[in-house]
Coordinates of C-alpha atoms in Angstrom, one line a residue:
Chain A
M1393 CA 38.0 24.6 -1.0
E1394 CA 35.8 21.6 0.5
V1395 CA 34.0 19.8 -2.2
R1396 CA 30.8 19.9 -0.3
K1397 CA 31.0 23.7 0.1
A1398 CA 31.3 23.9 -3.7
F1399 CA 28.3 21.4 -4.1
A1400 CA 26.0 23.2 -1.6
G1401 CA 27.0 26.8 -2.9
T1402 CA 26.5 25.8 -6.6
L1403 CA 23.3 23.9 -5.8
Q1404 CA 21.8 27.0 -3.8
S1405 CA 22.4 29.1 -7.0
L1406 CA 20.9 26.7 -9.3
M1407 CA 17.8 26.2 -6.9
E1408 CA 17.5 30.0 -7.0
K1409 CA 17.0 29.9 -10.7
N1410 CA 15.2 26.5 -11.1
E1411 CA 12.3 25.9 -8.8
K1412 CA 12.2 22.4 -9.7
I1413 CA 15.4 21.3 -8.0
V1414 CA 14.8 19.6 -4.6
M1415 CA 17.4 18.4 -2.2
L1416 CA 16.8 15.3 0.0
D1417 CA 19.0 14.2 2.8
A1418 CA 19.0 11.3 5.2
D1419 CA 20.2 12.9 8.4
L1420 CA 23.6 13.7 7.0
A1421 CA 22.9 17.2 5.7
K1422 CA 25.3 18.6 8.0
A1423 CA 27.9 16.3 6.8
G1424 CA 27.0 16.9 3.3
G1425 CA 27.1 20.7 3.5
T1426 CA 23.5 21.0 2.6
F1427 CA 22.0 21.8 5.9
N1428 CA 21.8 25.6 5.4
L1429 CA 19.8 25.2 2.2
R1430 CA 16.7 24.6 4.6
Q1431 CA 16.8 28.1 5.7
V1432 CA 16.6 29.4 2.1
F1433 CA 14.3 26.8 0.7
P1434 CA 12.4 25.5 3.5
D1435 CA 10.0 23.4 1.2
R1436 CA 12.7 22.2 -1.2
A1437 CA 15.5 21.1 1.1
I1438 CA 14.1 18.1 2.8
D1439 CA 15.3 15.6 5.5
C1440 CA 14.1 12.3 5.0
G1441 CA 15.5 10.8 8.2
I1442 CA 17.6 7.7 8.5
A1443 CA 15.7 5.9 5.8
E1444 CA 17.8 5.8 2.6
S1445 CA 15.4 3.3 0.6
N1446 CA 12.5 5.6 1.3
M1447 CA 14.4 8.7 0.3
V1448 CA 15.4 7.2 -3.1
S1449 CA 11.8 6.1 -4.0
V1450 CA 10.5 9.3 -2.7
A1451 CA 12.9 11.1 -5.0
A1452 CA 11.6 8.9 -8.0
G1453 CA 8.0 10.1 -7.0
L1454 CA 9.1 13.7 -7.0
S1455 CA 10.9 13.2 -10.4
A1456 CA 7.6 11.7 -11.8
Y1457 CA 6.0 15.0 -10.6
G1458 CA 8.3 17.0 -12.7
Y1459 CA 11.0 17.7 -10.0
I1460 CA 14.7 17.3 -10.2
P1461 CA 15.7 15.7 -7.0
F1462 CA 19.2 15.4 -5.6
V1463 CA 19.6 12.8 -2.9
S1464 CA 22.6 12.5 -0.7
T1465 CA 24.1 10.3 1.9
F1466 CA 27.3 8.1 2.4
A1467 CA 28.1 6.2 -0.5
P1468 CA 27.5 2.7 0.8
F1469 CA 23.9 3.6 2.0
L1470 CA 22.9 4.4 -1.6
A1471 CA 25.0 2.0 -3.8
R1472 CA 24.6 -0.9 -1.3
R1473 CA 21.5 -0.4 0.8
A1474 CA 19.3 1.4 -1.8
F1475 CA 20.5 -0.4 -4.9
D1476 CA 17.2 -2.0 -5.7
Q1477 CA 15.3 1.4 -5.1
I1478 CA 17.9 2.9 -7.6
A1479 CA 17.6 0.1 -10.1
V1480 CA 13.7 0.1 -10.0
S1481 CA 12.1 3.2 -8.7
V1482 CA 14.7 5.6 -10.4
V1483 CA 16.3 3.7 -13.4
Y1484 CA 13.7 1.2 -14.5
A1485 CA 10.8 3.7 -14.0
G1486 CA 12.8 6.3 -16.1
Q1487 CA 13.3 8.9 -13.4
N1488 CA 15.6 11.8 -13.4
V1489 CA 17.2 11.6 -10.0
K1490 CA 20.7 12.7 -9.0
L1491 CA 22.5 10.5 -6.4
I1492 CA 25.4 11.9 -4.3
G1493 CA 27.4 9.1 -2.7
M1494 CA 29.6 10.8 -0.1
D1495 CA 33.0 9.6 1.3
P1496 CA 33.6 6.9 -1.2
G1497 CA 36.2 4.2 -0.6
I1498 CA 38.8 5.1 1.9
A1499 CA 37.5 8.6 2.3
A1500 CA 35.2 7.2 5.0
E1501 CA 38.4 7.1 7.2
L1502 CA 37.6 6.6 10.9
N1503 CA 34.0 5.3 10.2
G1504 CA 35.6 2.2 8.7
G1505 CA 34.4 -0.8 6.8
T1506 CA 30.6 -0.3 7.4
H1507 CA 30.9 3.1 5.7
M1508 CA 33.5 2.2 3.1
S1509 CA 32.1 1.7 -0.4
F1510 CA 34.8 -0.3 -2.4
E1511 CA 32.2 -1.5 -5.0
D1512 CA 30.0 1.6 -5.6
I1513 CA 31.4 2.3 -9.0
A1514 CA 31.0 -1.4 -10.0
A1515 CA 27.5 -1.4 -9.0
M1516 CA 26.4 1.9 -10.4
R1517 CA 28.2 1.1 -13.7
A1518 CA 26.2 -2.2 -14.0
V1519 CA 22.9 -0.2 -13.8
S1520 CA 21.5 0.6 -17.3
N1521 CA 21.6 4.3 -18.4
M1522 CA 23.5 5.5 -15.1
V1523 CA 26.0 8.1 -15.4
V1524 CA 28.8 7.7 -12.9
F1525 CA 30.7 10.8 -12.1
E1526 CA 33.5 11.4 -9.7
P1527 CA 34.7 14.8 -9.2
V1528 CA 38.4 15.5 -8.4
D1529 CA 37.9 18.7 -6.6
S1530 CA 35.6 21.7 -5.8
T1531 CA 36.3 23.3 -9.2
Q1532 CA 35.1 20.2 -11.2
M1533 CA 32.1 19.9 -8.8
A1534 CA 30.9 23.5 -9.3
L1535 CA 31.4 23.3 -13.0
A1536 CA 29.7 19.8 -13.2
L1537 CA 26.5 20.6 -11.4
P1538 CA 24.8 22.9 -14.0
Q1539 CA 25.5 20.2 -16.6
I1540 CA 24.2 17.5 -14.4
V1541 CA 21.0 19.4 -13.9
D1542 CA 20.6 20.0 -17.7
Y1543 CA 21.3 16.4 -18.3
K1544 CA 17.9 14.4 -18.2
G1545 CA 18.6 11.1 -16.5
P1546 CA 20.0 9.4 -13.4
V1547 CA 23.6 10.5 -12.4
Y1548 CA 25.7 8.9 -9.6
I1549 CA 28.0 11.6 -8.2
R1550 CA 30.8 9.9 -6.1
M1551 CA 31.9 12.9 -3.9
F1552 CA 34.8 13.4 -1.6
R1553 CA 33.2 15.9 0.6
K1554 CA 36.3 17.5 2.4
E1555 CA 39.3 19.7 1.6
T1556 CA 41.3 18.3 -1.3
P1557 CA 43.9 19.7 -3.5
D1558 CA 42.4 21.8 -6.3
V1559 CA 43.8 20.2 -9.3
F1560 CA 41.7 22.0 -11.8
N1561 CA 41.7 25.4 -10.2
K1562 CA 43.5 27.1 -13.1
P1563 CA 42.6 29.8 -15.8
N1564 CA 40.8 28.7 -18.9
Y1565 CA 39.9 25.2 -17.6
K1566 CA 36.7 24.0 -19.5
F1567 CA 34.7 21.3 -18.1
D1568 CA 32.6 18.8 -20.1
L1569 CA 30.8 16.2 -18.2
F1570 CA 31.5 13.6 -21.0
K1571 CA 34.9 14.4 -21.8
A1572 CA 38.2 13.3 -19.9
D1573 CA 40.7 16.0 -19.0
T1574 CA 44.3 15.5 -19.9
I1575 CA 46.4 16.9 -17.1
K1576 CA 49.8 16.1 -18.5
E1577 CA 50.7 14.9 -22.0
G1578 CA 53.3 12.1 -22.3
K1579 CA 54.4 9.3 -24.5
D1580 CA 55.8 6.5 -22.3
I1581 CA 52.7 5.4 -20.4
S1582 CA 49.1 6.4 -19.8
I1583 CA 47.8 6.8 -16.5
F1584 CA 44.0 7.1 -16.2
V1585 CA 42.9 8.4 -12.7
S1586 CA 39.5 9.2 -11.1
G1587 CA 38.8 11.1 -8.0
L1588 CA 40.7 11.2 -4.8
L1589 CA 44.0 10.0 -6.0
T1590 CA 44.3 12.4 -8.8
A1591 CA 46.8 14.8 -7.1
D1592 CA 49.0 11.8 -5.9
T1593 CA 49.0 10.6 -9.7
V1594 CA 50.3 14.0 -10.8
A1595 CA 52.9 13.9 -8.0
A1596 CA 53.8 10.4 -9.2
A1597 CA 54.3 11.7 -12.8
E1598 CA 56.5 14.4 -11.7
I1599 CA 58.8 11.7 -10.0
L1600 CA 58.6 9.6 -13.1
A1601 CA 59.6 12.6 -15.1
K1602 CA 62.8 13.1 -13.0
E1603 CA 63.6 9.5 -13.8
G1604 CA 63.2 10.2 -17.5
I1605 CA 59.7 8.5 -17.8
D1606 CA 57.2 10.6 -19.7
A1607 CA 53.9 9.7 -18.4
E1608 CA 50.5 11.0 -19.8
V1609 CA 48.1 11.8 -16.9
I1610 CA 44.3 11.7 -17.9
N1611 CA 41.6 12.3 -15.4
I1612 CA 38.5 10.2 -16.1
H1613 CA 36.0 12.2 -14.0
T1614 CA 33.0 10.3 -15.8
I1615 CA 33.6 6.6 -15.6
K1616 CA 30.3 5.8 -17.3
P1617 CA 29.9 6.6 -20.2
I1618 CA 33.6 6.7 -20.5
D1619 CA 35.3 9.0 -22.9
E1620 CA 36.3 6.2 -25.2
Q1621 CA 38.3 8.5 -27.6
A1622 CA 40.4 10.0 -24.9
V1623 CA 41.3 6.4 -23.5
L1624 CA 41.9 4.9 -27.0
T1625 CA 44.0 7.8 -28.3
S1626 CA 46.3 7.8 -25.4
A1627 CA 46.6 4.1 -25.1
K1628 CA 47.5 4.0 -28.9
K1629 CA 50.1 6.6 -28.3
T1630 CA 51.8 5.1 -25.3
G1631 CA 51.0 1.4 -25.5
R1632 CA 51.1 0.9 -21.7
V1633 CA 48.1 1.6 -19.4
L1634 CA 47.9 2.3 -15.8
T1635 CA 44.6 3.1 -14.0
V1636 CA 44.5 4.6 -10.5
E1637 CA 41.3 4.6 -8.3
N1638 CA 39.9 4.6 -4.8
H1639 CA 37.9 1.5 -5.3
N1640 CA 38.1 -2.2 -5.4
K1641 CA 40.2 -3.5 -8.6
H1642 CA 37.1 -5.2 -9.7
G1643 CA 34.5 -3.3 -11.7
G1644 CA 35.6 0.2 -11.2
L1645 CA 37.8 2.3 -13.4
F1646 CA 40.2 -0.5 -14.0
G1647 CA 37.3 -2.6 -15.2
A1648 CA 36.0 0.2 -17.4
V1649 CA 39.3 1.0 -19.1
S1650 CA 40.0 -2.8 -19.5
E1651 CA 36.7 -3.5 -21.0
L1652 CA 37.0 -0.7 -23.7
L1653 CA 40.8 -1.7 -24.5
S1654 CA 40.2 -5.5 -24.7
E1655 CA 37.5 -4.9 -27.4
N1656 CA 39.2 -2.1 -29.3
L1657 CA 42.9 -2.1 -28.6
P1658 CA 44.4 -4.8 -26.6
T1659 CA 47.0 -3.1 -24.5
R1660 CA 49.0 -4.0 -21.5
C1661 CA 47.3 -2.8 -18.4
S1662 CA 47.8 -2.7 -14.6
Y1663 CA 46.1 -0.9 -11.7
V1664 CA 46.6 0.9 -8.5
A1665 CA 43.4 0.0 -6.5
I1666 CA 42.2 -1.8 -3.5
E1667 CA 43.2 -5.6 -3.8
D1668 CA 39.8 -6.9 -3.1
K1669 CA 40.1 -6.2 0.7
L1670 CA 37.6 -5.0 3.3
G1671 CA 37.5 -1.7 4.9
V1672 CA 39.5 -0.8 8.1
V1673 CA 39.6 2.4 10.3
G1674 CA 42.4 4.9 9.8
K1675 CA 43.3 8.4 8.6
L1676 CA 43.5 9.1 4.9
D1677 CA 47.3 8.9 4.6
E1678 CA 47.5 5.8 6.7
L1679 CA 44.7 4.1 4.6
K1680 CA 46.6 5.1 1.3
G1681 CA 49.6 3.2 2.8
Y1682 CA 47.7 0.3 4.0
Y1683 CA 45.8 -0.3 0.7
G1684 CA 48.8 0.5 -1.5
L1685 CA 47.3 3.7 -2.9
T1686 CA 50.2 6.2 -2.4
T1687 CA 52.2 8.2 -4.9
Q1688 CA 55.2 5.7 -4.6
D1689 CA 52.9 2.8 -5.2
I1690 CA 51.7 4.7 -8.5
V1691 CA 55.5 5.2 -9.4
K1692 CA 56.3 1.4 -8.8
K1693 CA 53.3 0.3 -10.7
A1694 CA 54.0 2.6 -13.6
K1695 CA 57.5 1.4 -13.8
S1696 CA 56.7 -2.3 -13.6
L1697 CA 54.8 -1.6 -17.0
L1698 CA 57.9 -0.3 -18.7
Chain B
M1376 CA -22.9 1.8 -15.7
D1377 CA -23.5 1.3 -12.0
L1378 CA -20.6 0.6 -9.6
K1379 CA -21.3 -3.2 -9.3
A1380 CA -21.7 -3.5 -13.0
K1381 CA -18.3 -1.6 -13.5
T1382 CA -16.7 -4.0 -10.9
K1383 CA -17.9 -7.1 -12.8
E1384 CA -16.7 -5.7 -16.1
I1385 CA -13.1 -5.1 -14.4
R1386 CA -13.2 -8.7 -13.2
R1387 CA -14.1 -10.1 -16.7
L1388 CA -11.5 -8.0 -18.4
T1389 CA -9.0 -8.9 -15.9
L1390 CA -9.5 -12.6 -16.3
S1391 CA -9.7 -12.4 -20.0
C1392 CA -6.4 -10.5 -19.9
I1393 CA -4.6 -13.2 -17.8
A1394 CA -6.3 -16.0 -19.7
S1395 CA -4.8 -14.7 -22.9
I1396 CA -1.3 -15.7 -21.8
G1397 CA -2.6 -18.7 -19.6
V1398 CA -1.2 -17.8 -16.2
G1399 CA -1.1 -14.9 -13.9
H1400 CA -1.8 -13.2 -10.6
V1401 CA -5.5 -13.9 -10.3
G1402 CA -6.0 -13.8 -6.6
G1403 CA -4.6 -10.3 -5.8
C1404 CA -6.2 -8.8 -9.0
M1405 CA -9.7 -9.9 -8.0
S1406 CA -9.4 -8.7 -4.4
I1407 CA -8.9 -5.1 -5.6
A1408 CA -11.6 -5.0 -8.3
E1409 CA -13.9 -2.9 -6.2
V1410 CA -11.4 -0.3 -5.1
L1411 CA -10.5 0.3 -8.7
S1412 CA -14.0 0.6 -9.8
V1413 CA -14.9 3.2 -7.2
L1414 CA -11.7 5.1 -7.6
Y1415 CA -12.1 5.4 -11.3
S1416 CA -15.8 5.7 -11.5
K1417 CA -16.2 8.3 -8.7
H1418 CA -13.1 9.8 -7.4
M1419 CA -10.0 10.1 -9.6
R1420 CA -9.8 13.4 -11.4
I1421 CA -8.3 12.2 -14.7
D1422 CA -8.4 12.6 -18.3
P1423 CA -8.2 9.3 -20.4
T1424 CA -7.6 11.2 -23.6
N1425 CA -4.5 13.0 -21.9
P1426 CA -3.0 10.4 -19.5
G1427 CA -0.1 12.8 -18.5
K1428 CA -2.2 15.8 -17.6
L1429 CA -0.6 18.0 -15.0
G1430 CA -2.4 18.2 -11.8
R1431 CA -4.4 15.0 -12.4
D1432 CA -5.0 12.6 -9.5
R1433 CA -2.7 9.6 -9.5
L1434 CA -2.7 6.0 -8.5
V1435 CA 0.4 3.9 -7.6
L1436 CA -0.4 0.1 -7.7
S1437 CA 2.4 -0.7 -5.2
K1438 CA 1.4 -4.3 -5.2
G1439 CA 2.6 -4.1 -8.9
H1440 CA 1.9 -7.7 -9.6
A1441 CA -1.8 -7.0 -9.8
G1442 CA -1.1 -5.0 -13.0
P1443 CA -3.9 -6.9 -15.1
A1444 CA -6.5 -5.5 -12.7
L1445 CA -5.3 -2.0 -13.2
Y1446 CA -4.9 -2.5 -17.2
A1447 CA -8.5 -3.8 -17.2
T1448 CA -9.8 -0.7 -15.4
L1449 CA -7.7 1.7 -17.6
A1450 CA -9.1 -0.1 -20.7
S1451 CA -12.6 0.1 -19.4
F1452 CA -12.3 3.8 -18.9
G1453 CA -10.9 4.4 -22.3
Y1454 CA -7.1 4.8 -21.9
F1455 CA -6.6 2.2 -24.6
D1456 CA -8.4 -0.4 -26.6
K1457 CA -9.7 -3.4 -24.8
K1458 CA -8.2 -5.7 -27.3
E1459 CA -4.7 -4.7 -26.0
L1460 CA -5.4 -6.6 -22.9
L1461 CA -4.9 -9.7 -24.8
T1462 CA -1.3 -8.8 -25.4
L1463 CA -0.3 -9.3 -21.6
N1464 CA 3.2 -10.4 -21.1
K1465 CA 3.7 -11.2 -24.8
L1466 CA 7.1 -10.0 -26.0
G1467 CA 6.9 -6.3 -27.0
T1468 CA 3.6 -5.7 -25.1
S1469 CA 2.7 -2.4 -23.2
L1470 CA 1.2 -4.5 -20.6
P1471 CA 3.8 -6.4 -18.5
S1472 CA 2.9 -8.4 -15.3
H1473 CA 4.1 -5.6 -13.1
C1474 CA 3.1 -2.0 -13.8
N1475 CA 5.5 0.1 -15.9
M1476 CA 4.7 3.7 -16.4
Q1477 CA 7.0 4.0 -19.3
L1478 CA 5.0 1.5 -21.2
T1479 CA 1.2 1.8 -20.3
P1480 CA -0.8 5.0 -20.7
G1481 CA -2.6 5.8 -17.5
V1482 CA -0.1 3.9 -15.3
D1483 CA 1.3 6.7 -13.0
M1484 CA 4.2 4.8 -11.4
T1485 CA 6.3 1.8 -12.1
A1486 CA 6.1 -0.8 -9.3
G1487 CA 6.7 -4.5 -8.7
S1488 CA 9.6 -4.6 -6.2
L1489 CA 7.4 -4.6 -3.1
G1490 CA 7.6 -1.6 -0.6
Q1491 CA 8.8 0.8 -3.2
G1492 CA 5.5 2.1 -4.8
I1493 CA 4.3 3.6 -1.6
S1494 CA 7.5 5.6 -1.2
C1495 CA 7.1 6.7 -4.8
G1496 CA 3.5 7.6 -3.9
V1497 CA 4.7 9.7 -1.0
G1498 CA 7.0 11.4 -3.5
L1499 CA 4.1 12.3 -5.7
A1500 CA 2.1 13.5 -2.8
L1501 CA 5.0 15.7 -1.7
G1502 CA 5.2 16.9 -5.4
S1503 CA 1.6 17.9 -5.5
K1504 CA 2.1 19.7 -2.2
L1505 CA 5.0 21.7 -3.5
S1506 CA 3.2 22.3 -6.7
K1507 CA 0.1 23.4 -4.9
D1508 CA -2.1 21.9 -7.5
G1509 CA -4.6 20.2 -5.2
A1510 CA -4.1 16.7 -6.7
R1511 CA -4.7 13.6 -4.7
I1512 CA -2.6 10.6 -4.5
Y1513 CA -3.8 7.1 -4.1
V1514 CA -1.6 4.1 -3.3
I1515 CA -2.6 0.3 -3.0
V1516 CA -0.3 -1.9 -1.0
G1517 CA -0.8 -5.6 -0.2
D1518 CA -1.1 -6.8 3.2
G1519 CA 1.8 -9.2 2.6
E1520 CA 3.7 -6.2 1.3
C1521 CA 3.4 -4.6 4.6
Q1522 CA 6.1 -7.0 5.8
E1523 CA 8.5 -4.8 3.8
G1524 CA 10.4 -2.5 6.1
Q1525 CA 10.2 0.3 3.4
V1526 CA 6.4 0.6 3.8
W1527 CA 6.8 1.7 7.3
E1528 CA 9.7 4.1 6.3
A1529 CA 7.3 5.7 3.8
A1530 CA 4.3 5.8 6.3
M1531 CA 6.4 7.5 9.0
F1532 CA 7.7 10.1 6.5
A1533 CA 4.1 10.7 5.1
A1534 CA 2.8 11.3 8.5
H1535 CA 5.5 13.5 9.4
K1536 CA 5.1 15.6 6.3
K1537 CA 1.3 15.9 7.0
L1538 CA 0.4 14.5 3.6
D1539 CA -3.3 14.7 3.8
N1540 CA -3.6 14.5 0.0
L1541 CA -2.3 10.7 0.2
T1542 CA -4.7 7.9 0.7
V1543 CA -3.1 4.4 1.1
F1544 CA -5.3 1.3 0.6
V1545 CA -4.2 -2.0 2.3
D1546 CA -5.7 -4.9 0.2
N1547 CA -6.1 -7.1 3.5
N1548 CA -6.8 -10.4 1.7
K1549 CA -4.7 -12.2 4.4
M1550 CA -2.8 -14.4 2.0
Q1551 CA 0.7 -14.4 0.4
I1552 CA 2.4 -16.7 -1.9
D1553 CA 3.6 -19.3 0.7
G1554 CA 0.3 -19.3 2.8
L1555 CA -1.7 -17.4 5.1
T1556 CA -0.1 -14.1 6.2
K1557 CA -0.8 -14.9 9.7
Y1558 CA 1.4 -18.0 9.5
I1559 CA 4.2 -16.5 7.4
V1560 CA 4.8 -13.3 9.3
N1561 CA 1.6 -12.0 11.1
I1562 CA 1.0 -8.4 10.4
E1563 CA -2.0 -7.9 12.7
N1564 CA -3.2 -5.8 14.1
I1565 CA -2.7 -4.0 10.9
A1566 CA -5.3 -1.0 11.7
D1567 CA -3.4 -0.2 15.0
K1568 CA -0.1 -0.3 13.2
W1569 CA -1.1 2.3 10.6
R1570 CA -2.8 4.5 13.4
A1571 CA 0.5 4.2 15.4
F1572 CA 2.3 5.6 12.4
G1573 CA 0.1 8.8 12.3
F1574 CA -2.5 7.9 9.7
E1575 CA -6.3 8.3 10.0
V1576 CA -7.5 4.7 9.5
I1577 CA -10.8 3.6 8.2
Q1578 CA -11.5 -0.1 7.9
V1579 CA -14.2 -1.4 5.5
N1580 CA -15.4 -4.5 3.7
G1581 CA -13.2 -4.3 0.5
H1582 CA -15.8 -5.9 -1.6
D1583 CA -18.7 -3.3 -0.7
E1584 CA -18.5 -0.4 -3.2
D1585 CA -20.7 2.0 -1.2
A1586 CA -18.5 1.4 1.9
I1587 CA -15.4 2.1 -0.2
D1588 CA -17.0 5.1 -1.7
K1589 CA -17.8 6.6 1.8
A1590 CA -14.4 5.8 3.1
I1591 CA -12.6 7.8 0.2
T1592 CA -15.2 10.7 0.5
K1593 CA -14.2 10.7 4.2
A1594 CA -10.3 10.7 3.6
K1595 CA -10.7 13.8 1.3
T1596 CA -11.9 15.7 4.5
V1597 CA -9.0 14.6 6.9
A1598 CA -6.7 17.5 7.3
D1599 CA -2.9 17.4 8.3
K1600 CA -2.6 13.5 8.1
P1601 CA -2.6 10.9 5.5
T1602 CA -5.5 8.3 5.4
C1603 CA -5.1 4.6 5.4
I1604 CA -8.2 2.6 4.2
I1605 CA -8.0 -1.1 5.1
L1606 CA -9.8 -3.1 2.7
D1607 CA -11.0 -6.4 4.1
T1608 CA -10.9 -8.6 1.0
I1609 CA -10.9 -12.3 -0.2
K1610 CA -8.2 -13.2 -2.5
G1611 CA -9.7 -14.3 -5.8
H1612 CA -13.1 -13.0 -4.8
G1613 CA -15.9 -13.0 -7.5
V1614 CA -14.7 -16.0 -9.5
S1615 CA -15.4 -19.0 -7.3
I1616 CA -13.1 -21.5 -9.3
F1617 CA -10.1 -19.4 -8.1
E1618 CA -11.4 -18.2 -4.8
K1619 CA -11.7 -21.9 -3.7
M1620 CA -8.1 -22.4 -4.4
G1621 CA -7.1 -20.3 -1.5
F1622 CA -3.6 -18.9 -1.4
A1623 CA -2.7 -21.1 -4.5
N1624 CA -4.5 -18.5 -6.6
H1625 CA -1.7 -15.9 -5.9
S1626 CA -0.3 -16.8 -9.4
C1627 CA -2.1 -19.9 -11.2
P1628 CA -2.9 -21.1 -14.6
V1629 CA -6.1 -20.0 -16.2
T1630 CA -7.5 -22.3 -19.0
V1631 CA -10.1 -21.3 -21.7
E1632 CA -12.7 -23.6 -19.9
Q1633 CA -12.3 -21.8 -16.5
L1634 CA -12.3 -18.5 -18.3
E1635 CA -15.7 -19.4 -19.9
V1636 CA -17.2 -20.7 -16.6
S1637 CA -15.9 -17.5 -14.8
L1638 CA -17.3 -15.1 -17.4
K1639 CA -20.7 -16.6 -17.0
E1640 CA -20.3 -16.2 -13.1
L1641 CA -19.6 -12.4 -13.8
E1642 CA -22.4 -11.8 -16.1
D1643 CA -24.5 -8.9 -15.2

């Protein structure tokens, strides 16, 4: 299922139960899947127009009035353009605003560099008290939303909005916003992955298995606060760590994992991430190839650590 | 206490507050003393014993650097002890230079990064409309602050949403840190700009309590659009040592001697 459909559908049922939830868009409600909420909640699904800074501060005002605002736009228009509003109106002012950054990293595809946030995880991680969550698929998104509503405080949701392999659509999957998910246990190397590249990483682990390499694959859906126990336990077991992310190599998942390990358990680490490059236009698979984010790149990097 | 006496008290308390640390934003605090005096004496539906009361009227001091003037007003109306004013900007204080709603009883919104407070005020006004509680939201922006693009994003949105429970004051003191506003980036004609953005606009002498009172009373009767009250003011008004400095009074030292002279000038 498209992640945005899971988001809008789940949010609608939450809005039906909780009249404090409001949805703010900035002329991207159709792209974000939230446009039809306006028919159901004409007062609580609001278009703020193409003015993201205002939208974020308006959300802070609504929060100060007791509402739980969700604001949504493309990731760079939040994490880059409205960074000061997020830091001051929302976080410094102690407000409970949920921020949806859509089409992160190479997911912006044909929109190219202006719309590609390679730095949003780094920026949002550096803001005090911000929770940074990146769902893998529609299952995680749908299960996360009620927990995000119940959690009091700012949350940045890094949302790939389109159709994506449903990695977690399986019986008995239990989701905890603050607990990482072990997808495959292994003993030779720990691969920590967030978001878009999770299915590619699972495929890479299967290739590695055929070559006799037993990789452990753990999805870090919440990059801040990171599930320290999950990372440390796995790194201790395997002694080798690879991170995989759709983000610059600086300040994202590689940064979060490296910071944790360097202080608590110095471990040999490497990354599959964007090599400090700028955005270009292209289709998703082309971009994965261009930036070195393919299944084969993951296999190669994993082997280089062994 | 009549309005003029209340304004003088706010000025005395503000200057004492700033003098306690020896430096601060004197000019922009003094230019809004009258509007604070009129709002809290005659218009804000508030309960100083219950600062977080639901459905209360709220004030956003979007020009957050004028915090001391708001703190003086809040202390004067019983939100906290006047002695607390002497803790301004001392480590651990509940009274920082720029307003912080998490620290100060009676401060309804954090502000200081210019342009953001008015958007927050628009959010509060929207919240009140959704809640149907009849509250009024007041926002004070600086004239220099109107150089921030976000002010106009907020203005356009507020008018589009017909937020007639929102009143924005522009402290039109015509000065900013680097000099006269007209020589930095001219914002005139400011009344036409707000009108063009869909606001009812009233322009008054910002140092005339009766004129401000009438303007606020009129704003309450305006339907289907927000109101902007432009306060023509003088930066540093009421304390001649500082008023004479011109734009240098934006942030300046305040000595014990200057405080004494000024307090005499501000006696009833």
